[in-house]
XYZ file of C-alpha atoms in Angstrom:
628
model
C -18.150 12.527 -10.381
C -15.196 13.959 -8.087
C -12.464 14.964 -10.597
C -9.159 12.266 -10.659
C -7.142 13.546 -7.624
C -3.676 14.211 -8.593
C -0.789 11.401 -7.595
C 1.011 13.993 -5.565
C 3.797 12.078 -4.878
C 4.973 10.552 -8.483
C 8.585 11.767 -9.184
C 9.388 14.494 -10.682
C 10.732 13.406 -14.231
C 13.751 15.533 -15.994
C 13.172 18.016 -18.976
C 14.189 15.767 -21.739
C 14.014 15.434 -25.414
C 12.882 11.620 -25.886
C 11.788 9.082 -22.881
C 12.868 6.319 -25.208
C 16.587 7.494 -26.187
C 16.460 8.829 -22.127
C 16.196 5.148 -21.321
C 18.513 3.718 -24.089
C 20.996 5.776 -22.881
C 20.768 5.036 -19.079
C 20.408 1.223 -19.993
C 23.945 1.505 -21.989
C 25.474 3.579 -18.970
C 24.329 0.895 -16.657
C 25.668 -2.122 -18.699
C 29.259 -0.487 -18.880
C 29.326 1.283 -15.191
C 31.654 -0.644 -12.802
C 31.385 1.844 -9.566
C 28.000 0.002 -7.846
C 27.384 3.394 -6.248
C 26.696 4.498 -9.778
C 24.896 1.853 -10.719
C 22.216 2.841 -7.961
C 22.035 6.154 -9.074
C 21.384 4.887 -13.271
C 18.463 2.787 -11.745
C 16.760 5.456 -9.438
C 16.950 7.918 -12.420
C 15.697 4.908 -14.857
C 12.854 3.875 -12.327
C 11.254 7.729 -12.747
C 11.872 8.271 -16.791
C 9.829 4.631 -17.158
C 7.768 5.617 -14.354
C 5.628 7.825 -16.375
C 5.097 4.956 -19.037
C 4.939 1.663 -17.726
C 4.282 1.297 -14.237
C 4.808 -2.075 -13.461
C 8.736 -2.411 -15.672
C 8.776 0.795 -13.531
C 8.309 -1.396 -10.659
C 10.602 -4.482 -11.650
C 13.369 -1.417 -12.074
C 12.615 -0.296 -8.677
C 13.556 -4.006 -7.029
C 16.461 -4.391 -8.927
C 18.174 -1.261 -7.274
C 16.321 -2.154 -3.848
C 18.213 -5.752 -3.989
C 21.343 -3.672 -4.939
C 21.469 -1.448 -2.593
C 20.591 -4.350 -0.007
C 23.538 -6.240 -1.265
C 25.883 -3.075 -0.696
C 24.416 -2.434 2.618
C 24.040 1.005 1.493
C 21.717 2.892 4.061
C 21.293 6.082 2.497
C 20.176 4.181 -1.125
C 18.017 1.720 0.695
C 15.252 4.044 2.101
C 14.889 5.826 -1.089
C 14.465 2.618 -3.049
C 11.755 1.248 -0.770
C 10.079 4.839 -1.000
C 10.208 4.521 -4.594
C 9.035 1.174 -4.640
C 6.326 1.615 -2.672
C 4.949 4.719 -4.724
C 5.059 2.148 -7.477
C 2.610 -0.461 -5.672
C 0.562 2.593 -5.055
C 0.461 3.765 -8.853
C -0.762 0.375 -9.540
C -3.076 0.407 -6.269
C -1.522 -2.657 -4.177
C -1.556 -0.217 -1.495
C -0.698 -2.846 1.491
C 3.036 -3.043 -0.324
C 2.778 0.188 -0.919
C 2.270 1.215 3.039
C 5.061 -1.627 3.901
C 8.056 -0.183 1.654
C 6.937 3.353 3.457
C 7.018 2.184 6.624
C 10.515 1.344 6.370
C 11.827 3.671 4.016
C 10.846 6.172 7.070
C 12.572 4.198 9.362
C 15.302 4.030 7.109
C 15.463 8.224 6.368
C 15.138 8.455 10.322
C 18.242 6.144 10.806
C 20.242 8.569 8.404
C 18.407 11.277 9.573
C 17.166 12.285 6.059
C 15.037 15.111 6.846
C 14.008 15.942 3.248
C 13.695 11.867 2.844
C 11.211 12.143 6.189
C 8.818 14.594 4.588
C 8.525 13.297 0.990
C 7.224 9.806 2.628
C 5.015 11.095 5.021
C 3.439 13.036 1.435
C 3.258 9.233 0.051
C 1.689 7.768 3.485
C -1.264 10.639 3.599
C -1.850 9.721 0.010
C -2.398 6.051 1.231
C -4.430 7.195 4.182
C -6.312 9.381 1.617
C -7.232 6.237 -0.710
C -8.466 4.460 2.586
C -10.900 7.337 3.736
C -8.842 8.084 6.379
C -8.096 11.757 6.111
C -7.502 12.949 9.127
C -4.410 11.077 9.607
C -3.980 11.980 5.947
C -3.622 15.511 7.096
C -1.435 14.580 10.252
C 1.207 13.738 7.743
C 0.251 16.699 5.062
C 1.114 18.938 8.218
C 3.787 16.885 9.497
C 5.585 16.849 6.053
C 5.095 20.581 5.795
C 6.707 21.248 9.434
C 9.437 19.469 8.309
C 10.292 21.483 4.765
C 9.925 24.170 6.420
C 12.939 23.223 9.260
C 15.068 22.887 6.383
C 13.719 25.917 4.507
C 12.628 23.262 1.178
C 11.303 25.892 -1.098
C 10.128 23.320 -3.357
C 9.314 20.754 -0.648
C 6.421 23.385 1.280
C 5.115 24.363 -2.001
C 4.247 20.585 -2.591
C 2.930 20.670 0.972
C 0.891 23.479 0.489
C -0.414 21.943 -2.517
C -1.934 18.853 -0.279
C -3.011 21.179 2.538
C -5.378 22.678 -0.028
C -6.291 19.287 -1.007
C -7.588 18.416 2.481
C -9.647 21.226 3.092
C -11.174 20.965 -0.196
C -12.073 17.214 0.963
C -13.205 19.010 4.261
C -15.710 21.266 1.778
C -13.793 24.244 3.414
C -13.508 25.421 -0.090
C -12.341 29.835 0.785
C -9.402 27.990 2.594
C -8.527 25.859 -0.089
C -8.095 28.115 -2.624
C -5.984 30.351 -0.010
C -3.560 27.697 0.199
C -3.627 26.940 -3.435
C -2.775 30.809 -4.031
C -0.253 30.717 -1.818
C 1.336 27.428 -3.405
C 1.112 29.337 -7.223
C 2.543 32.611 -5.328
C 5.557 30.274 -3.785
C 6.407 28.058 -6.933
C 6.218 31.617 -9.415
C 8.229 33.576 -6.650
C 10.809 31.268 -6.938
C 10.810 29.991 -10.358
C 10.087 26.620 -9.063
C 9.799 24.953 -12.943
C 8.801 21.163 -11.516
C 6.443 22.344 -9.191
C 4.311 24.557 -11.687
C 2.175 21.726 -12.868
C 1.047 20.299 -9.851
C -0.097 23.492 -7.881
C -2.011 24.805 -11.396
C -3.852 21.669 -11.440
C -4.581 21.817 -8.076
C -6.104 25.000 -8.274
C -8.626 23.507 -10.839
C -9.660 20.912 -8.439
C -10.252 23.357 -6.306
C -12.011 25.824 -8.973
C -14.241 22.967 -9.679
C -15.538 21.967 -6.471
C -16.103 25.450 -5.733
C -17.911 25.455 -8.828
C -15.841 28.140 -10.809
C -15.480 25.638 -14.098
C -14.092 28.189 -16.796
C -11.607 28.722 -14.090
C -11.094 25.302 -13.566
C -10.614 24.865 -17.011
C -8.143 27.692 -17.706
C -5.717 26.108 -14.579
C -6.239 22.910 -16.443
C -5.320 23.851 -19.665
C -2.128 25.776 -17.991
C -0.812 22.358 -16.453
C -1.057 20.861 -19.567
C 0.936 22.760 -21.449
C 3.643 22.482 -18.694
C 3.391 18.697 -19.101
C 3.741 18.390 -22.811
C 6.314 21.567 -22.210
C 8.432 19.316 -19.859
C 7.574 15.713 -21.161
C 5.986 14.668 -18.309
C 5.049 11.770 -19.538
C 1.894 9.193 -19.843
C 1.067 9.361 -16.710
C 0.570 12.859 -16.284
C -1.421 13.321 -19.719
C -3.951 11.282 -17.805
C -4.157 13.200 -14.514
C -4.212 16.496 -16.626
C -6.659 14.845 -19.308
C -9.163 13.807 -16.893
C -9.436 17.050 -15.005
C -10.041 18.889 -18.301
C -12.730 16.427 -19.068
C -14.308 17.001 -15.664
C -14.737 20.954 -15.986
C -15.868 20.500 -19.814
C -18.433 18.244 -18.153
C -18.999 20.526 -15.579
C -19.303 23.642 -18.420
C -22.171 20.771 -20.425
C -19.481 20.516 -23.368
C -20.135 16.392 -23.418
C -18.883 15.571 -26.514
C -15.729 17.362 -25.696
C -15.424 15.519 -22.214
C -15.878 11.955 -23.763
C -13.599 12.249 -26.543
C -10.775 13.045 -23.577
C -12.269 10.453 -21.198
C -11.786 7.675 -23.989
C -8.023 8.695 -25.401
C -7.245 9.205 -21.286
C -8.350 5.719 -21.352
C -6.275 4.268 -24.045
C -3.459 6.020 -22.315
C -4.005 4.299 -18.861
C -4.169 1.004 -20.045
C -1.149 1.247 -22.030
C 0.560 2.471 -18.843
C -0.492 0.047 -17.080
C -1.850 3.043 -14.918
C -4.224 1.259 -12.061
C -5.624 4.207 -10.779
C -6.104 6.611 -13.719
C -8.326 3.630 -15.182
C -10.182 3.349 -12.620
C -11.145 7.102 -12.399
C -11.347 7.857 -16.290
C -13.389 4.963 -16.584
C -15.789 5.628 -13.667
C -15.940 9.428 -15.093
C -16.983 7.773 -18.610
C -19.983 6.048 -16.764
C -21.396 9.511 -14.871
C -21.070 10.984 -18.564
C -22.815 8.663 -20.466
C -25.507 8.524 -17.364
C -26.103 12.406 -17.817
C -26.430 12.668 -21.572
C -28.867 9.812 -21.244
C -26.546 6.991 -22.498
C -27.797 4.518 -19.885
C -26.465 1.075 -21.255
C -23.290 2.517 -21.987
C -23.050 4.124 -18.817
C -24.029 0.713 -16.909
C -21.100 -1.015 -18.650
C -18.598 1.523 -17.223
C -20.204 1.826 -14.195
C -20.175 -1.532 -13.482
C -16.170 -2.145 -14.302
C -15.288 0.790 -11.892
C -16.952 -0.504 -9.462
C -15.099 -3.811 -9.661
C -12.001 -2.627 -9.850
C -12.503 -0.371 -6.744
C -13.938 -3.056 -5.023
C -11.276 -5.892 -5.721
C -8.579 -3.044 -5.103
C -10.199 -2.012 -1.975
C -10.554 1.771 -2.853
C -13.524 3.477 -0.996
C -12.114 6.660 -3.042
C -15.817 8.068 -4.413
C -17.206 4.345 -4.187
C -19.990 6.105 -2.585
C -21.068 8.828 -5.730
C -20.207 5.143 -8.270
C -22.660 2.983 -5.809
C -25.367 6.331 -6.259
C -24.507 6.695 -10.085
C -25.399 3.041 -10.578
C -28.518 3.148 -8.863
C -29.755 5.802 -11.083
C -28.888 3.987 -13.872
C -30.559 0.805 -13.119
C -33.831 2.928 -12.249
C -33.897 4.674 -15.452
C -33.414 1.194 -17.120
C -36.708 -0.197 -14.861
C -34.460 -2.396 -12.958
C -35.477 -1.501 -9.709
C -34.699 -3.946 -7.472
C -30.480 -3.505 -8.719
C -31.127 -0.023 -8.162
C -32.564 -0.308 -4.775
C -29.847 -2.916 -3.817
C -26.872 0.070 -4.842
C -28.619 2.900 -2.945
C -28.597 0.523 -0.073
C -24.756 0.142 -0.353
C -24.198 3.639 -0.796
C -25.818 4.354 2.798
C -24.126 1.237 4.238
C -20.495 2.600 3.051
C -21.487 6.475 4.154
C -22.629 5.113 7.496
C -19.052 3.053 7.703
C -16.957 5.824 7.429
C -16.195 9.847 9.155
C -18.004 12.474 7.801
C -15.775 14.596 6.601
C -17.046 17.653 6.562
C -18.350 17.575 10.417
C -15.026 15.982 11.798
C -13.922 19.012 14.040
C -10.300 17.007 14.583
C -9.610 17.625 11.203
C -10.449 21.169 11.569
C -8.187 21.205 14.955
C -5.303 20.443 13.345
C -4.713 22.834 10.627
C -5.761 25.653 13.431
C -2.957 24.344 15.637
C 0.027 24.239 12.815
C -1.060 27.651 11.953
C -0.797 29.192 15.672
C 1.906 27.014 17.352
C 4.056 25.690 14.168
C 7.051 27.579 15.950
C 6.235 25.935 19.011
C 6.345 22.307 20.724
C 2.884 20.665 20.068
C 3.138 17.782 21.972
C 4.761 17.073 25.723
C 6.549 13.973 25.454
C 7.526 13.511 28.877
C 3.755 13.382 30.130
C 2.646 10.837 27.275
C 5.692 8.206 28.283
C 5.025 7.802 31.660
C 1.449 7.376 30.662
C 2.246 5.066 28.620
C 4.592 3.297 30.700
C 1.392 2.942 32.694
C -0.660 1.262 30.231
C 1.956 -1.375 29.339
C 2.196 -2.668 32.739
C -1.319 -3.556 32.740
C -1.121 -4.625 29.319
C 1.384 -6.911 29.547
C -0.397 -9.831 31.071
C -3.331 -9.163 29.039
C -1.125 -9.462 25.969
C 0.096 -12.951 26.863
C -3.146 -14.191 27.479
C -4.978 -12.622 24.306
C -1.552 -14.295 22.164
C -2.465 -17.654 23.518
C -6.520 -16.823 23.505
C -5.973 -15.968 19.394
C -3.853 -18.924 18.636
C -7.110 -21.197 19.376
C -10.016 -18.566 18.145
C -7.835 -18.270 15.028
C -7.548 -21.988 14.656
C -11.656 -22.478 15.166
C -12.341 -19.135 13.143
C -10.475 -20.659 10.203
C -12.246 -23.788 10.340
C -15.194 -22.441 10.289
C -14.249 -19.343 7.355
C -13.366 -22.794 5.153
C -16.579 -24.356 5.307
C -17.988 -20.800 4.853
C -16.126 -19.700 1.610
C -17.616 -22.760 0.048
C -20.690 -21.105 0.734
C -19.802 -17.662 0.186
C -18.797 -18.652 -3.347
C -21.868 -19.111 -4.698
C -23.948 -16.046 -3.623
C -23.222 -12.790 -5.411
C -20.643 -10.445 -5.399
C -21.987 -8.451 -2.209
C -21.170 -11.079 -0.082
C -18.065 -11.577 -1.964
C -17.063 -7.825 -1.076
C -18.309 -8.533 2.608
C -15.804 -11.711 2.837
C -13.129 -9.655 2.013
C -13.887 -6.812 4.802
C -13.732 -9.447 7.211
C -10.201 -10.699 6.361
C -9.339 -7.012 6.112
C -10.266 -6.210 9.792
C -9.083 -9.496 11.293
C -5.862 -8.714 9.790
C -6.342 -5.204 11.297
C -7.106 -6.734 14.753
C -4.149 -8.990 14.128
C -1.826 -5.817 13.640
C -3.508 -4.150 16.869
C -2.268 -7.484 18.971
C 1.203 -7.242 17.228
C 1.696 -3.432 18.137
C 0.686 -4.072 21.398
C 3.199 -6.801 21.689
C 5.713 -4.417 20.334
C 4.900 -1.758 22.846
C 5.124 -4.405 25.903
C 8.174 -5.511 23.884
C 9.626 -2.149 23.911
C 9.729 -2.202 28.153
C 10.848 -5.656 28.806
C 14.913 -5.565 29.877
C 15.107 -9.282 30.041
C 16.374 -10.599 26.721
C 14.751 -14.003 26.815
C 11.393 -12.511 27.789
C 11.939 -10.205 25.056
C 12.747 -12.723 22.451
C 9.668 -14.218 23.523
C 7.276 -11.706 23.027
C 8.968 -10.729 19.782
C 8.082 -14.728 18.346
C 4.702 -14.306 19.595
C 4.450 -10.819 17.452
C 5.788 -13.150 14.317
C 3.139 -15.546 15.073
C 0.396 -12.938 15.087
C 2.191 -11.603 11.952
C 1.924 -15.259 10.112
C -1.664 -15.647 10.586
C -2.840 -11.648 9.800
C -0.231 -12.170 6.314
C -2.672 -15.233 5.612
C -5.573 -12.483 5.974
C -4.253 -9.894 4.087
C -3.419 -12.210 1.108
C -7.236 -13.770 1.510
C -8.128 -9.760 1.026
C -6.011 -8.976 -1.608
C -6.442 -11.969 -3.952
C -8.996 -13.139 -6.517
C -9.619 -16.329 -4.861
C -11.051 -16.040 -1.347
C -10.463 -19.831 -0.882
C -6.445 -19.860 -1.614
C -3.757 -18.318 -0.478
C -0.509 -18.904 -3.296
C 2.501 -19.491 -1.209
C 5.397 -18.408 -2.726
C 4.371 -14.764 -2.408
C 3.332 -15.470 1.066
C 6.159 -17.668 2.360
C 8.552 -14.258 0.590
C 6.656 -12.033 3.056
C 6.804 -14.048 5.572
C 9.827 -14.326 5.346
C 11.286 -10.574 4.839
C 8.962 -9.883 8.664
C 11.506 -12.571 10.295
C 14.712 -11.499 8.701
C 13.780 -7.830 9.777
C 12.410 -8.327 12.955
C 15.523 -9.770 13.696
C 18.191 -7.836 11.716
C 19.101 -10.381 9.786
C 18.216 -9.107 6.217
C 21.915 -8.078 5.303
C 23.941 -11.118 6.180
C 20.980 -14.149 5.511
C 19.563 -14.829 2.052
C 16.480 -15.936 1.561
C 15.854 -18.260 -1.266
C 12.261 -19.720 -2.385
C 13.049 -22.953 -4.777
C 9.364 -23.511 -5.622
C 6.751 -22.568 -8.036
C 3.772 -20.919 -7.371
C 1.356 -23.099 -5.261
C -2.322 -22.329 -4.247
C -3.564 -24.112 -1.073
C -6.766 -23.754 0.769
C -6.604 -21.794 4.104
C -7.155 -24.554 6.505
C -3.607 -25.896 4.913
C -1.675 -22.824 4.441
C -2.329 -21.580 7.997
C -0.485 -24.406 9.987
C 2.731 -24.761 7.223
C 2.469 -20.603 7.983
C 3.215 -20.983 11.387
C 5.827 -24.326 10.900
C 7.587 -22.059 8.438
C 7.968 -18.582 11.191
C 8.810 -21.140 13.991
C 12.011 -22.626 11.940
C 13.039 -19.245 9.782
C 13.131 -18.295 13.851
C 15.252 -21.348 15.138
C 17.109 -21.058 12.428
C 17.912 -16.832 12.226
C 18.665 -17.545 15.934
C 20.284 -20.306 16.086
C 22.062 -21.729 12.695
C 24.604 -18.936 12.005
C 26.012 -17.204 15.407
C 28.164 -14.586 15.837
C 26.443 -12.809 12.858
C 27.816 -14.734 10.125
C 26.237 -14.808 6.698
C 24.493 -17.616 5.183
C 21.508 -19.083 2.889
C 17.887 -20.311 4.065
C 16.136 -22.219 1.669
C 12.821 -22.814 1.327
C 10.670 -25.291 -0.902
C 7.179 -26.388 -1.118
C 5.734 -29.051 -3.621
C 3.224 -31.690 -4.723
C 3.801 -35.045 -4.994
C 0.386 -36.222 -5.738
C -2.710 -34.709 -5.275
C -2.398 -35.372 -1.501
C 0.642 -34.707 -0.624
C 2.902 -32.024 -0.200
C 6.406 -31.862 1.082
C 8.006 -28.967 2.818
C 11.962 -29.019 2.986
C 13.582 -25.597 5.143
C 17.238 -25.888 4.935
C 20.308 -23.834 6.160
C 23.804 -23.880 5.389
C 24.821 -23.035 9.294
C 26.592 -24.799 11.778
C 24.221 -27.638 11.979
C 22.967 -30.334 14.373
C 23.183 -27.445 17.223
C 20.464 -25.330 15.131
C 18.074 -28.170 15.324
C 14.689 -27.576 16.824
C 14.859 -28.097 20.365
C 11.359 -30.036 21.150
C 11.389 -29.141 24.550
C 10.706 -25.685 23.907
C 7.090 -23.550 22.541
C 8.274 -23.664 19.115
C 9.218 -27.384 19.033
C 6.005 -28.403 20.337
C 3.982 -26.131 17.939
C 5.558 -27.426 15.057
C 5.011 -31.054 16.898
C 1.488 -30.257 17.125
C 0.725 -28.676 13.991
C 2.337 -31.827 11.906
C 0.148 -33.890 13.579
C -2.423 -31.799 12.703
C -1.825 -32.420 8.876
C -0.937 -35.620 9.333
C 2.719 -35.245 8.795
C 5.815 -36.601 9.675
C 9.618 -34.874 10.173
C 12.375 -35.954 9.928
C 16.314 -34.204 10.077
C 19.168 -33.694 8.379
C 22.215 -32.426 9.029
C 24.743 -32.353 5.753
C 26.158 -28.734 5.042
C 23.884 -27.504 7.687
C 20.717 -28.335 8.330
C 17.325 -29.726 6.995
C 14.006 -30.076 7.945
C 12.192 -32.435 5.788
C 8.122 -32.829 6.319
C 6.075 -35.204 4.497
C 1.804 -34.342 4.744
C -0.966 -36.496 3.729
C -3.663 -33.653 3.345
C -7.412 -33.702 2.263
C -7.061 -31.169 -0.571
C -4.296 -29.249 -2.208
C -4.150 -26.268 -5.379
């Protein structure tokens, strides 16, 4: 079993004497603080001290300053409170969020050009690449983080870079290289007495001893992080990083009884910090153990749960060695035809994804930083006109593949209904299949929706350009529905509170209307199947549109209420509201979006009616064949 790869990018916590009168003391400096500017900084701090405990209060922390520094329109807090939140939905493996809040705390360090901001993100995106299999664009940001430390001389900042170089090549199996850049990352962080940055490149340099199969020098890095950890109360979440590795090279070294005893209190530790990742890799580490001291019903038991978790939480991460491990369980229990079944999903998943070690990109790419890093890598003049090209041929094809998806969707979601019925009674292969297939239609869905962006992007005419940019929140609707389908427990039901919120946030921000228009969701959670959520999807974009665009001009600031509930058991009523300037925001039924909404109440046999008291109200009453 790989050793547990290192969360490169969790914060750095301070040297302190106790987490729990650290976070007394912040809460009582928070309750009494009166500048708000202060109050941002008492939450980022408190996000990383509870960080290393309890992920998810972590993560409730994290939104509290992100709404805060919304509220004060503060763009130099905002980007570094969706960074942080998003390395909290990675800690806890919802990496989807995770890749979101990065996406636009980039944009947001780019606004306020942030250089330092720039860098540690792209270190949190190649760690989300990483957990997909996708390492060579993993490595594009590794080297594109580096560059950028290095333009503002980040001592610190290229060490950590360094650090995740190595950890690509050792991925690559281009082991002599590795440890080169893990020397160099020691030699950098000693040199310059870089304190935080001593754990992280020792432990590194075990992962590296390991795979190169050096395990008493493995374990002597190992046992030098540790003490650093414990030295500078690093917290839970670091015990298990360290923990594990040691219990990999005592495996490694055949000291077993060693190795379990840390696997199970690593365990314990996870658990309690709600630590999604560090379970699943102590845990899977506790099968292989048990499997090689002959253990085979234990094994199976642990075996079994890592694989779950990595396949609800869609991380490929080693699912190849777990699918191998459990075959050779099942064949030294006599059940063949289970072990024959898991070999045959190991080859499936190898044949699925880049081999890493023959990928000569990935090779390319740390040869070109080291030869032209001084140097422009990348003519920019060329690629635009190129690509200037491309969009005018797109551009047609764009419209028609919008209007082309709108009916496949419609039929393919018809037909996916009748399927899960199906689908839920076979076995939990064709469970994992289901969800691949929501995952890459909402992967095509994103393709359509960049491509609309990029035709988007060339368009000078504003009302052709607000009409490509609805079409891209259509596509978004419908590939949200997907993702959700992917994501969630039950492939039949999409809850849609926490999809009408995301919905929602793509609107506001697509149209820069997240500052000045609040959102509000008065509803409890409500599971519906997906031939029911679809079509309410795509009546909610069409009037958070009309109503963004229309209800509150000249940039004012107002309120746009949502609510969703059951009357009976078939019938639901939808009510969007706005406190704008009223019968003027009302959907205009001689335009796209009037008659989709038109068409799609029909569809559920609904009726609409308006309005227009302190704003306006849309008020839809549906007669449906089921509802959750």
């Amino acid at each position: 079993m790989n050793k547990l790869k290192l969360l490169v990018f969790l914060f750095l916590p301070f040297i302190i004497y106790s987490q729990n009168s650290k976070i007394t003391d912040l809460e009582r400096r928070l309750s009494s603080e009166k500048n708000q500017l202060k109050k941002l900084e008492i939450l980022y701090e408190m996000v990383k001290v509870v960080s290393q405990n309890d992920l998810e209060q972590a993560l409730v922390l994290a939104q509290r300053g992100s709404k805060l520094a919304d509220d004060l329109k503060e763009k130099n807090w905002q980007p570094k409170f969706y960074e942080i939140k998003g390395t909290m939905h990675a800690n806890l493996l919802q990496l989807d969020s995770a890749n979101l809040y990065f996406d636009k705390a980039m944009k947001g360090h780019k606004a306020v050009k942030n250089v330092k901001g720039q860098a540690t993100t792209s270190f949190k995106l190649a760690w989300i690449f990483k957990k997909n299999g996708e390492y060579e664009k993993a490595m594009k940001e590794d080297i594109t983080a580096l560059k950028l430390m290095e333009s503002i001389d980040d001592k610190a900042g290229i060490c950590n870079a360094m650090t995740n170089v190595s950890w690509d090549l050792t991925k690559q199996n281009r082991l002599k290289e590795a440890f080169i850049y893990a020397e160099k990352a020691i030699k950098m962080a000693e040199d310059n007495n870089l304190v935080s940055e001593f754990f992280y490149v020792y432990n590194n340099a075990g992962e590296v001893a390991i795979a190169m199969k050096k395990n008493q020098l493995a374990l002597d890095y190992f046992t030098k992080a540790k003490a650093i950890a414990k030295e500078q109360n690093f917290g839970q979440v670091s015990l298990v990083d360290i923990g594990n590795s040691q219990g990999n090279a005592l495996k490694k070294l055949g000291r077993y009884e060693e190795a379990i005893r840390l696997y199970a209190n690593c365990l314990k530790i996870a658990r309690e910090a709600n630590y999604q990742n560090g379970i699943n890799t102590v845990t899977a580490n506790l099968g292989e153990i048990n499997m090689l001291i002959g253990n085979y019903k234990e094994a199976l038991k642990y075996q079994l749960e890592t694989i779950r978790l990595q396949e609800i939480n869609n991380d490929i991460t080693n699912l190849i060695e777990n699918y191998n491990h459990l075959s050779t369980i099942y064949k030294n229990l006599n059940h063949f035809e289970s072990a024959l079944s898991y070999k045959q999903k190991a080859y499936d998943l190898k044949d699925s994804i880049n081999s890493i070690e023959s990928d000569a990109k990935m090779s390319e790419l740390l040869t070109k930083y080291e030869t032209q890093k001084k140097e422009e890598t990348i003519s920019f003049q060329e690629s635009k006109i190129e690509q200037q090209k491309l969009v005018q041929y797109l551009g047609i094809v764009v419209v028609v593949l919008l209007l082309g998806l709108l009916i496949f969707a419609y039929i393919s979601y018809k037909n996916r209904s009748k399927s899960n019925r199906l689908l839920a009674q076979k076995n939990a292969e064709n469970e994992l299949l289901l969800r691949e297939i929501h995952h890459r239609v909402k992967n095509n869905l994103e393709i359509v929706s960049s491509l609309l962006a990029l035709q988007s992007a060339q368009i000078d005419d504003t009302e052709t350009k607000a009409a490509m940019t609805e079409g891209q929140n259509r596509v978004n609707s419908i590939g949200i529905v997907h993702q959700k389908l992917y994501q969630g427990t039950n492939l039949g039901a999409i809850e849609m509170k926490d999809y009408f919120l995301n919905l929602g946030e793509n609107i506001l921000d697509t149209f820069g209307a997240s500052q000045r228009i609040d959102l509000k969701l008065a509803m409890d959670n409500l599971d519906l199947d997906i031939d029911t959520a679809v079509p309410l999807g795509l009546i909610v974009n069409e009037l958070l549109t009309n109503a963004v665009k229309y209800a509150f001009p000249k940039n004012e600031i107002g309120t746009i209420t949502i609510q969703l509930q059951k009357q009976n058991h078939n019938t639901l009523q939808l009510r969007v509201s706005d406190n704008g300037i009223g019968k003027s925001a009302t959907v205009h039924g001689t335009g796209f979006g009037g008659q989709l909404i038109s068409l799609l109440t029909q569809q559920l046999n609904g009726t609409m009616k308006e309005e227009n008291r302190n704003g306006t109200t849309l008020v839809f009453d549906f007669k449906i064949k089921k509802s959750a």
